[in-house]
């Protein structure tokens, strides 16, 4: 009877022949497979065979490039296709899932081998896989997906291979795409574009709409197990440049997830997909602007991880966009990034914004760079030190932008100097000097106007000075000759050594340390020629004419008394109260003081002004005194150095350090003792002998305090 035939096992004489000329006849008996899968025994046998096949394909290391292996594997492709097509007719749900999942796993390996039957079966395999995916997603079943996550993932991976199958021959695909692009009219509608660009897909247009709908719901599920396969399928569709209104809407959701997803891997994949979409897909100018506005808006997202993801996407856009298109939307990107650079509370995000701005500067043309440069010049010249906070923010922002600009486009300053005839770099240094001079004048007029709490200016005014010095530091690296010859700027850097904020101290110390480290303290002024000083009578201002040098334009030689100013200000950095101690600042101070004392030994005349027997200063001391009130220990300000000082500037410096170490303070004493140790290491023994008493006195005092049970026991 009919029921008996259904339950009959096809073995022995009834088994299909896999050899001889009639071995392909089994494909004509697919209805037998359709009926036999209703038998539990057959289902278990099929599942066992599929498991063996999958284990062999995965673990045995088969050389799939071998022609013999390919001929043996080729017949399995249509057989596995039949299992997918009729597997849902099996009697048991569990057996059905196992057969389908294992079949998809086997096909996932065989389809990569580019077998002859793969291209034939790919056109018939797509619809049943999509139908299977619909069942796994609960479509038509009240939304009950059940426990079919593995099967869903297998369906997604199978569709990835099917959609990517026609792209194996990449050079042909590239030629086809180029030909199709050349045929596109500029005002082509969505339907015309779809007809011209779409290559044959394993699914019909209606089936693709269903697939995109399933992808839309899958990416919103935020399931980590499915995310790799889901976004992999979207990538394969993007690589085929499939165009439909539904797919464009899906890209909007992808852009949203690139910021809002809580998983970093999903955010990264969304950024990659959307970037490829922007680069490869035909988009109207209005739609491009809309997408860019949304990306710019995303950099203001509430949470840091989302902002970082949006900034990484924006950096990729500014790097990979065509120059003409980037210049068209340059201002749309520039101004929001500048605001975010100033207002973002996260240091990581601010660094990401700086990287994005650097990419923008590097990839736009000269005309747009000139426009952006003019913006920064206008901002840095906005008002004096007594104007509103908005003017102060503009100066701070402009100084920071100039630092980024020099890293990205130092060539622009060189070309601008050669084309205009003026030195653009020197003009920029003049602007920076004006900012520092304004801030110094404010501190001199009213030292207490800069409130200090634990070494920090409460109104953040220190940021203007800090970013201005950062910019000058970068100029000194990119244009060393121009920076070295601007002596007025160096005088301002020396003044900043005694600023109240540790960051300003650190960057100014780093600039000075880099400058002096390039010179030998025992010979850097040997070529200096003594010339008469051009100084007005009764004038106290420092002269920059008394000494000249043929090969060394350093301000230490040309600005008289600068060596003394360096020693005095670095001693001020060391002589700091305990709660304001900064290890990096003191380390730089110790290193530079070691260089300074050797220079004082060989060139003591550099410590004094011409024809001036009193202590030398760069202008007014009020600013230092005001800053000292806000955070230094008591300083012996009466101990000044002059030509009449017995023992010269070296003895003065040793006395100054010895007096600093006499006062209690663990960190202060430790810094002075490190200075002494550094002196003994680099200086000659005969040079140090006259100063041993000055070094031993504070050491003896610290030792006695330890013996008496003083709190500074670790000294």
XYZ file of C-alpha atoms in Angstrom:
715
model
C 0.000 0.000 0.000
C 0.947 3.655 -0.134
C 1.673 3.850 3.613
C 3.935 0.813 3.356
C 5.942 2.440 0.577
C 6.406 5.569 2.685
C 7.917 3.578 5.564
C 10.143 1.453 3.333
C 13.889 2.091 3.726
C 15.698 2.483 0.398
C 18.532 0.050 0.984
C 19.987 -2.956 -0.804
C 18.636 -3.138 -4.323
C 16.476 -0.083 -3.702
C 19.439 2.116 -2.706
C 20.318 4.871 -5.207
C 23.245 4.125 -7.505
C 26.086 6.600 -7.075
C 28.276 5.087 -9.812
C 27.903 4.485 -13.516
C 26.144 6.516 -16.165
C 22.838 6.498 -14.292
C 24.144 7.966 -11.046
C 22.464 11.323 -11.767
C 19.067 9.682 -11.917
C 18.734 10.131 -8.189
C 18.025 13.811 -8.744
C 14.791 12.890 -10.508
C 13.501 11.060 -7.434
C 13.378 14.018 -5.101
C 9.745 13.203 -4.296
C 10.988 9.989 -2.713
C 13.212 12.055 -0.395
C 10.243 14.306 0.295
C 8.199 11.352 1.482
C 10.961 9.375 3.175
C 11.856 12.281 5.514
C 8.587 11.654 7.324
C 10.191 8.536 8.770
C 12.044 9.013 12.058
C 14.593 6.362 11.181
C 15.394 8.048 7.886
C 15.746 11.406 9.628
C 18.249 10.012 12.092
C 20.168 8.298 9.291
C 20.282 11.518 7.242
C 21.418 13.495 10.272
C 24.148 10.975 11.011
C 25.403 11.113 7.429
C 25.374 14.889 7.379
C 27.323 14.992 10.643
C 29.973 12.699 9.179
C 30.174 14.842 6.047
C 30.521 18.063 8.035
C 33.208 16.581 10.297
C 35.174 15.398 7.267
C 34.928 18.748 5.517
C 35.859 20.753 8.589
C 38.577 18.749 10.324
C 40.357 16.562 7.791
C 42.187 19.420 6.022
C 41.000 18.553 2.524
C 42.805 20.271 -0.342
C 39.783 21.724 -2.116
C 41.932 23.027 -5.008
C 42.512 19.440 -6.130
C 40.391 18.580 -9.186
C 39.705 15.051 -7.903
C 38.433 16.346 -4.566
C 36.226 18.869 -6.336
C 34.709 16.198 -8.596
C 33.914 14.064 -5.538
C 32.420 16.970 -3.586
C 30.380 18.430 -6.432
C 27.446 15.906 -6.225
C 26.885 16.783 -2.561
C 25.781 20.331 -3.437
C 22.458 19.339 -5.102
C 21.846 16.698 -2.436
C 22.257 19.234 0.344
C 20.088 21.660 -1.605
C 17.307 19.060 -1.602
C 17.694 18.637 2.154
C 17.172 22.388 2.561
C 14.225 22.453 0.173
C 12.323 19.543 1.727
C 13.788 19.357 5.217
C 10.865 21.290 6.686
C 8.572 18.355 5.763
C 10.253 16.036 8.239
C 8.077 14.440 10.887
C 9.903 15.709 13.995
C 10.730 19.333 14.706
C 13.991 18.489 16.476
C 15.177 16.230 13.651
C 14.135 18.869 11.142
C 16.235 21.573 12.819
C 19.275 19.339 13.079
C 19.092 18.267 9.426
C 18.626 21.811 8.186
C 21.353 23.268 10.397
C 23.911 20.597 9.489
C 23.018 20.930 5.791
C 23.606 24.670 5.991
C 26.949 24.076 7.693
C 28.057 21.692 4.941
C 26.903 24.067 2.231
C 28.761 26.876 3.977
C 32.000 25.003 3.285
C 31.187 23.646 -0.192
C 29.968 26.965 -1.581
C 33.385 28.470 -0.823
C 35.012 25.907 -3.109
C 33.432 27.423 -6.242
C 32.178 24.022 -7.476
C 30.339 23.690 -10.827
C 27.048 22.784 -9.133
C 27.258 25.801 -6.795
C 26.295 28.311 -9.467
C 23.484 26.066 -10.668
C 22.010 25.463 -7.236
C 22.501 29.018 -5.956
C 19.469 30.249 -7.913
C 17.223 27.563 -6.415
C 18.716 27.592 -2.924
C 18.001 31.219 -2.039
C 14.172 31.093 -1.753
C 14.020 28.013 0.528
C 16.717 29.483 2.794
C 14.715 32.698 3.023
C 11.550 30.713 3.780
C 13.460 28.848 6.452
C 14.667 32.149 7.893
C 11.119 33.454 8.002
C 10.068 30.408 10.001
C 12.966 30.889 12.418
C 12.027 34.554 12.944
C 8.452 33.581 13.751
C 6.867 35.166 10.656
C 3.389 33.722 10.342
C 3.738 31.876 13.656
C 2.648 34.564 16.051
C 6.218 35.829 16.423
C 7.411 32.715 18.258
C 10.957 32.164 17.162
C 11.468 29.263 19.523
C 14.960 27.897 20.060
C 16.144 28.402 16.486
C 18.962 30.891 16.984
C 21.562 28.523 15.515
C 19.365 27.877 12.498
C 18.862 31.600 11.974
C 22.592 32.156 12.083
C 23.099 29.319 9.592
C 20.544 30.878 7.236
C 22.259 34.256 7.447
C 25.657 32.709 6.669
C 24.222 30.738 3.746
C 22.677 33.890 2.285
C 26.013 35.688 2.692
C 27.683 33.032 0.555
C 24.888 33.001 -2.018
C 24.858 36.778 -2.426
C 28.665 36.911 -2.594
C 28.917 33.980 -5.004
C 28.822 36.131 -8.116
C 31.574 38.386 -6.782
C 34.265 35.700 -6.739
C 35.758 36.997 -9.944
C 36.530 40.443 -8.619
C 38.052 42.066 -11.680
C 35.016 41.207 -13.773
C 32.748 42.592 -11.056
C 34.713 45.841 -10.976
C 34.488 46.195 -14.756
C 30.757 45.558 -14.702
C 30.187 48.119 -11.966
C 32.211 50.723 -13.849
C 30.222 50.128 -17.014
C 26.955 50.407 -15.115
C 28.019 53.661 -13.463
C 28.879 55.163 -16.825
C 25.361 54.390 -18.056
C 23.642 56.132 -15.139
C 22.036 59.465 -16.033
C 22.559 62.241 -13.514
C 18.840 62.612 -12.828
C 18.025 58.905 -12.762
C 15.129 57.932 -10.499
C 15.347 55.241 -7.840
C 13.686 52.642 -10.072
C 15.937 53.422 -13.045
C 19.042 53.306 -10.845
C 17.972 49.969 -9.402
C 17.451 48.527 -12.862
C 20.844 49.672 -14.097
C 22.980 48.835 -11.060
C 21.507 45.615 -9.697
C 23.212 42.443 -10.820
C 21.383 39.097 -10.639
C 20.681 38.133 -7.046
C 19.735 34.721 -5.639
C 16.481 36.312 -4.470
C 13.795 38.172 -6.398
C 13.094 41.869 -5.620
C 10.073 40.919 -3.498
C 12.117 38.349 -1.611
C 14.861 40.923 -1.052
C 12.303 43.253 0.529
C 11.329 40.431 2.869
C 14.992 39.781 3.680
C 15.666 43.467 4.413
C 12.626 43.512 6.703
C 14.010 40.499 8.571
C 17.418 42.185 8.828
C 15.769 45.305 10.190
C 14.198 43.346 13.028
C 17.333 41.232 13.593
C 19.699 44.176 14.129
C 17.270 45.737 16.583
C 17.264 42.568 18.684
C 20.846 43.401 19.728
C 21.721 39.705 20.126
C 25.479 39.214 20.240
C 25.208 35.661 18.889
C 23.505 36.858 15.702
C 25.253 40.202 15.268
C 28.226 38.845 13.323
C 26.087 36.935 10.807
C 23.473 39.696 10.556
C 25.917 42.485 9.831
C 27.935 40.164 7.612
C 24.831 39.712 5.442
C 24.283 43.471 5.316
C 27.917 43.923 4.252
C 27.482 41.400 1.446
C 24.383 43.251 0.210
C 26.268 46.552 0.319
C 29.156 45.001 -1.606
C 26.683 44.021 -4.351
C 25.377 47.619 -4.360
C 21.801 46.434 -4.166
C 19.509 49.444 -4.335
C 16.003 49.757 -2.990
C 14.099 52.243 -0.876
C 13.890 49.732 1.968
C 17.652 49.263 1.985
C 18.249 53.011 2.190
C 15.942 53.090 5.215
C 17.902 50.219 6.735
C 21.087 52.298 6.461
C 19.462 55.008 8.576
C 18.929 52.424 11.311
C 22.542 51.251 10.931
C 23.787 54.823 11.416
C 21.667 55.104 14.535
C 23.063 51.864 15.947
C 26.630 53.020 15.267
C 26.141 55.378 18.211
C 23.424 53.906 20.382
C 24.428 50.240 20.530
C 25.920 49.177 23.843
C 28.297 46.660 22.217
C 31.525 47.978 20.754
C 31.700 45.281 18.063
C 28.261 46.261 16.763
C 29.165 49.950 16.729
C 32.326 49.218 14.745
C 30.505 47.063 12.191
C 27.797 49.690 11.767
C 30.420 52.366 11.125
C 32.136 50.214 8.508
C 28.870 49.400 6.748
C 27.644 52.981 6.681
C 30.992 54.297 5.444
C 30.941 51.809 2.560
C 27.359 52.832 1.844
C 28.349 56.512 1.643
C 31.310 55.770 -0.601
C 29.701 53.316 -3.043
C 26.024 54.155 -3.338
C 24.504 56.853 -5.549
C 23.211 59.611 -3.280
C 21.672 62.947 -4.070
C 23.467 66.015 -2.647
C 20.576 66.688 -0.292
C 20.714 63.135 1.099
C 24.512 63.332 1.515
C 24.142 66.552 3.484
C 21.418 64.962 5.586
C 23.639 62.002 6.476
C 26.611 64.263 7.273
C 24.467 66.440 9.524
C 23.341 63.351 11.414
C 26.941 62.163 11.836
C 27.939 65.601 13.134
C 24.963 65.579 15.477
C 26.030 62.152 16.775
C 29.343 63.516 18.093
C 27.279 65.278 20.769
C 25.728 62.010 21.966
C 25.134 61.712 25.683
C 27.527 58.830 26.382
C 31.261 58.760 25.706
C 31.368 55.440 23.827
C 28.748 56.663 21.381
C 30.593 59.944 20.814
C 33.853 58.099 20.181
C 32.139 55.859 17.629
C 30.628 58.877 15.850
C 34.006 60.651 15.837
C 35.749 57.594 14.387
C 33.135 57.472 11.613
C 33.550 61.191 10.965
C 37.337 60.794 10.799
C 36.927 57.998 8.243
C 34.568 60.176 6.213
C 37.007 63.117 6.155
C 39.837 60.770 5.210
C 38.121 58.814 2.422
C 35.693 61.305 0.917
C 36.700 62.788 -2.463
C 38.368 66.168 -2.055
C 35.719 68.058 -4.027
C 32.888 66.584 -1.962
C 34.743 67.193 1.312
C 35.417 70.821 0.424
C 31.735 71.313 -0.400
C 30.769 70.341 3.160
C 33.925 71.576 4.898
C 32.294 74.291 6.990
C 29.415 71.994 7.900
C 31.971 69.689 9.548
C 34.497 72.216 10.846
C 32.460 74.455 13.137
C 30.638 71.673 15.081
C 33.958 69.884 15.598
C 35.509 73.064 16.989
C 32.655 73.431 19.475
C 33.004 69.803 20.513
C 36.755 70.223 20.933
C 36.128 72.954 23.485
C 33.044 71.616 25.256
C 33.557 67.850 25.487
C 34.237 66.686 29.020
C 36.088 63.509 27.981
C 39.809 63.686 27.193
C 39.495 60.688 24.850
C 36.747 62.408 22.891
C 38.731 65.653 22.691
C 41.696 63.733 21.306
C 39.392 62.035 18.777
C 38.051 65.446 17.726
C 41.632 66.688 17.313
C 42.433 63.684 15.098
C 39.316 64.365 13.045
C 40.247 68.029 12.583
C 43.746 66.973 11.575
C 42.275 64.670 8.919
C 40.090 67.533 7.673
C 43.054 69.903 7.409
C 45.080 67.328 5.511
C 42.427 66.448 2.937
C 41.016 69.805 1.841
C 42.533 72.051 -0.789
C 44.495 75.263 -0.370
C 41.490 77.577 -0.830
C 39.526 75.961 1.986
C 42.623 75.800 4.182
C 43.098 79.528 3.653
C 39.493 80.128 4.733
C 39.867 78.032 7.889
C 43.205 79.682 8.688
C 41.571 83.113 8.479
C 38.928 81.953 10.964
C 41.620 81.014 13.462
C 43.526 84.279 12.980
C 40.374 86.311 13.658
C 39.548 84.263 16.740
C 42.985 84.593 18.329
C 42.930 88.386 17.990
C 39.521 88.846 19.599
C 39.821 91.438 22.398
C 42.155 92.105 25.303
C 42.490 90.301 28.597
C 39.653 92.240 30.255
C 36.940 91.311 27.774
C 34.185 88.764 28.184
C 34.578 85.049 28.664
C 33.499 84.450 25.074
C 36.556 86.314 23.784
C 38.736 84.293 26.141
C 37.247 81.054 24.805
C 37.909 82.167 21.229
C 41.578 82.747 22.021
C 41.883 79.412 23.777
C 40.151 77.600 20.905
C 42.238 79.326 18.249
C 45.511 78.502 20.030
C 44.510 74.852 20.254
C 43.455 74.796 16.599
C 46.758 76.343 15.518
C 48.581 73.516 17.299
C 46.528 70.926 15.420
C 46.978 72.858 12.185
C 50.781 72.871 12.465
C 50.812 69.102 12.958
C 48.618 68.609 9.895
C 49.660 71.310 7.411
C 53.020 72.820 8.258
C 53.617 72.912 4.498
C 50.893 75.557 4.176
C 52.888 77.999 6.316
C 56.007 77.368 4.225
C 54.156 77.894 0.932
C 52.335 80.945 2.266
C 55.625 82.526 3.296
C 57.193 81.948 -0.131
C 54.147 83.171 -2.086
C 53.278 86.269 -0.016
C 56.852 87.380 0.667
C 56.233 87.655 4.407
C 57.151 85.077 7.016
C 53.803 83.471 7.905
C 55.382 81.450 10.700
C 56.879 84.537 12.309
C 53.513 86.303 11.992
C 51.882 83.409 13.831
C 54.515 83.575 16.593
C 53.787 87.300 16.892
C 50.097 86.525 17.415
C 50.954 83.944 20.059
C 53.294 86.392 21.786
C 50.477 88.942 21.887
C 48.226 86.439 23.665
C 50.906 85.594 26.256
C 51.735 89.241 26.753
C 48.076 90.058 27.404
C 47.788 87.301 29.977
C 51.061 88.358 31.651
C 49.920 91.980 31.759
C 46.693 90.945 33.465
C 48.596 88.919 36.069
C 50.984 91.833 36.665
C 48.200 94.383 37.070
C 46.130 92.202 39.402
C 47.910 89.001 40.476
C 45.007 87.898 42.653
C 42.569 88.073 39.715
C 43.677 84.576 38.788
C 42.208 82.513 41.566
C 44.141 79.381 42.399
C 42.710 76.325 44.109
C 45.195 73.464 44.574
C 47.265 74.786 41.690
C 44.274 75.243 39.317
C 42.789 78.490 38.038
C 39.133 78.343 38.903
C 38.107 80.296 35.783
C 40.259 78.120 33.477
C 42.130 81.178 32.220
C 45.311 79.145 32.360
C 44.114 77.197 29.307
C 44.806 80.181 27.036
C 48.450 80.288 28.141
C 48.772 76.516 28.068
C 47.532 75.990 24.506
C 49.500 79.001 23.275
C 52.689 77.429 24.627
C 51.725 74.066 23.127
C 51.379 75.767 19.756
C 54.768 77.457 20.095
C 56.335 74.144 21.086
C 55.083 72.596 17.846
C 56.352 75.574 15.855
C 59.765 75.139 17.467
C 59.819 71.543 16.221
C 58.519 72.265 12.702
C 60.331 75.594 12.157
C 63.304 75.633 14.559
C 65.165 78.497 12.889
C 62.190 80.878 12.925
C 61.256 79.977 16.497
C 64.805 80.319 17.831
C 65.228 83.832 16.426
C 62.070 85.195 18.066
C 63.649 86.324 21.332
C 60.594 88.149 22.682
C 58.638 84.896 22.597
C 61.386 83.097 24.486
C 61.306 85.750 27.191
C 57.594 85.057 27.638
C 58.287 81.308 27.849
C 60.805 81.940 30.628
C 58.201 83.986 32.496
C 55.701 81.154 32.206
C 58.056 78.932 34.214
C 56.626 80.526 37.367
C 52.970 80.314 36.342
C 50.556 79.087 39.000
C 49.235 76.125 37.009
C 51.418 72.982 36.827
C 50.486 72.251 33.210
C 51.771 75.651 32.107
C 54.949 75.101 34.110
C 55.405 71.698 32.530
C 55.027 72.767 28.896
C 57.251 75.844 29.353
C 59.872 73.679 31.110
C 59.651 71.181 28.276
C 60.211 73.909 25.668
C 63.245 75.268 27.518
C 64.570 71.774 28.211
C 64.329 70.782 24.548
C 66.088 73.988 23.526
C 69.039 73.685 25.899
C 69.454 69.938 25.394
C 70.549 70.592 21.805
C 73.533 72.677 23.035
C 76.693 71.776 24.900
C 76.776 73.912 28.096
C 80.569 74.062 27.970
C 80.903 75.436 24.430
C 77.558 76.773 23.142
C 78.638 80.446 23.515
C 82.262 80.130 22.387
C 81.492 81.872 19.087
C 79.711 84.765 20.771
C 81.179 88.149 19.899
C 81.033 90.917 22.481
C 79.578 94.133 21.045
C 78.606 97.406 22.682
C 75.156 97.411 24.175
C 72.604 99.769 22.660
C 70.655 100.690 25.750
C 69.152 103.999 26.662
C 70.508 105.775 29.692
C 68.739 104.953 32.974
C 66.792 102.169 31.214
C 66.142 98.958 33.148
C 64.888 96.911 30.216
C 66.866 93.922 29.000
C 68.941 94.470 25.905
C 69.142 91.960 23.088
C 72.175 93.516 21.386
C 75.083 93.070 23.797
C 76.138 89.633 22.508
C 75.902 88.105 19.057
C 76.806 84.687 17.758
C 77.591 83.483 14.285
C 76.361 79.902 14.615
C 74.176 79.937 17.695
C 71.081 82.189 17.676
C 69.922 81.000 21.106
C 68.131 83.575 23.244
C 70.428 82.621 26.160
C 73.262 84.335 24.298
C 71.354 87.234 22.757
C 69.033 88.121 25.652
C 71.342 89.276 28.420
C 70.640 87.921 31.871
C 68.515 85.040 30.579
C 70.735 82.408 32.179
C 70.094 83.924 35.597
C 66.359 84.092 34.894
C 66.323 80.412 34.011
C 68.113 79.445 37.222
C 65.892 81.650 39.382
C 62.606 80.442 37.844
C 63.534 76.767 37.983
C 64.485 77.198 41.634
C 61.056 78.722 42.113
C 59.512 75.544 40.630
C 61.379 73.385 43.126
C 60.551 75.648 46.074
C 56.877 74.670 46.149
C 54.550 73.655 48.965
C 53.898 69.956 49.394
C 50.297 69.756 48.181
C 51.233 71.494 44.897
C 54.229 69.282 44.170
C 54.309 67.930 40.602
C 56.825 65.196 39.891
C 57.128 65.777 36.129
C 57.646 69.529 36.567
C 60.373 68.999 39.176
C 62.079 66.351 37.038
C 62.326 68.806 34.137
C 63.554 71.523 36.514
C 66.326 69.294 37.895
C 67.496 68.357 34.419
C 67.591 71.957 33.192
C 69.229 73.347 36.355
C 72.016 70.800 35.860
C 72.606 72.225 32.381
C 72.357 75.813 33.674
C 74.975 75.412 36.422
C 77.505 74.056 33.904
C 76.736 76.982 31.576
C 77.172 79.392 34.505
C 80.571 77.878 35.239
C 81.867 78.431 31.702
C 79.973 81.597 30.722
C 79.132 83.592 33.869
C 78.769 86.833 31.888
C 75.510 85.497 30.374
C 73.861 85.931 33.784
C 74.143 89.726 33.783
C 72.905 92.646 31.796
C 75.428 94.912 30.147
C 76.709 97.607 32.530
C 74.256 96.584 35.238
C 75.616 95.588 38.620
C 72.280 94.731 40.176
C 70.171 91.637 39.890
C 68.626 91.192 36.458
C 64.983 90.641 35.639
C 62.796 90.358 32.573
C 60.664 93.347 33.333
C 58.563 93.560 36.493
C 58.753 91.134 39.393
C 55.182 91.771 40.468
C 53.832 88.858 38.489
C 56.190 86.416 40.198
C 55.432 87.826 43.603
C 51.721 87.565 42.985
C 52.055 83.982 41.864
C 54.274 83.203 44.830
C 51.495 84.332 47.140
C 49.280 81.718 45.579
C 51.348 78.660 46.117
C 55.095 78.734 46.735
C 56.989 78.349 49.949
C 58.760 81.295 51.473
C 61.461 82.377 49.086
C 64.578 84.274 49.975
C 63.941 86.953 47.381
C 66.665 89.186 48.820
C 69.284 86.667 47.757
C 69.881 88.048 44.261
C 72.821 87.615 41.935
C 74.905 90.478 40.591
C 78.386 91.042 39.266
C 79.422 92.001 42.793
C 78.215 88.705 44.233
C 81.165 86.871 45.752
C 81.818 83.553 44.044
C 79.755 84.442 41.002
C 76.451 83.007 39.772
C 77.405 79.397 40.544
C 77.833 80.146 44.240
C 74.579 82.119 44.206
C 72.718 79.128 42.725
C 74.214 76.701 45.233
C 73.223 79.016 48.104
C 69.728 79.308 46.715
C 69.283 75.545 46.543
C 70.828 75.046 49.974
C 68.453 77.599 51.509
C 65.460 75.943 49.810
C 66.414 72.573 51.344
C 66.728 74.037 54.849
C 62.983 74.546 55.100
C 60.859 71.560 55.990
C 59.167 69.806 53.126
C 59.736 66.242 52.021
C 59.242 66.751 48.290
C 61.130 70.054 48.235
C 64.158 68.586 49.962
C 64.062 65.506 47.798
C 64.163 67.674 44.650
C 67.130 69.694 45.922
C 69.041 66.560 46.903
C 68.425 65.173 43.409
C 69.897 68.391 42.012
C 72.991 67.940 44.148
C 73.323 64.329 43.031
C 72.999 65.388 39.398
C 75.658 68.080 39.869
C 78.078 65.546 41.352
C 77.443 63.196 38.430
C 78.040 65.578 35.522
C 80.370 68.237 36.983
C 84.083 67.897 37.647
C 85.260 67.128 41.167
C 87.331 70.308 41.472
C 84.263 72.327 40.598
C 82.151 70.768 43.359
C 84.706 70.925 46.235
C 84.138 74.625 47.100
C 80.398 73.982 47.402
C 80.437 70.844 49.548
C 79.529 72.761 52.703
C 76.402 74.168 51.061
C 75.328 70.658 50.042
C 76.155 69.005 53.357
C 74.297 71.507 55.562
C 70.749 70.607 54.409
C 71.671 66.918 54.368
C 72.888 67.184 57.943
C 69.727 69.035 58.962
C 67.517 66.330 57.415
C 69.554 63.588 59.112
C 69.246 65.244 62.519
C 65.511 65.590 62.098
C 65.277 61.864 61.324
C 67.273 61.047 64.433
C 64.985 63.261 66.471
C 61.964 61.381 65.170
C 60.781 64.002 62.724
C 58.006 63.041 60.316
C 60.312 63.238 57.282
C 61.810 59.870 58.044
C 62.147 58.640 54.502
C 64.807 61.235 53.772
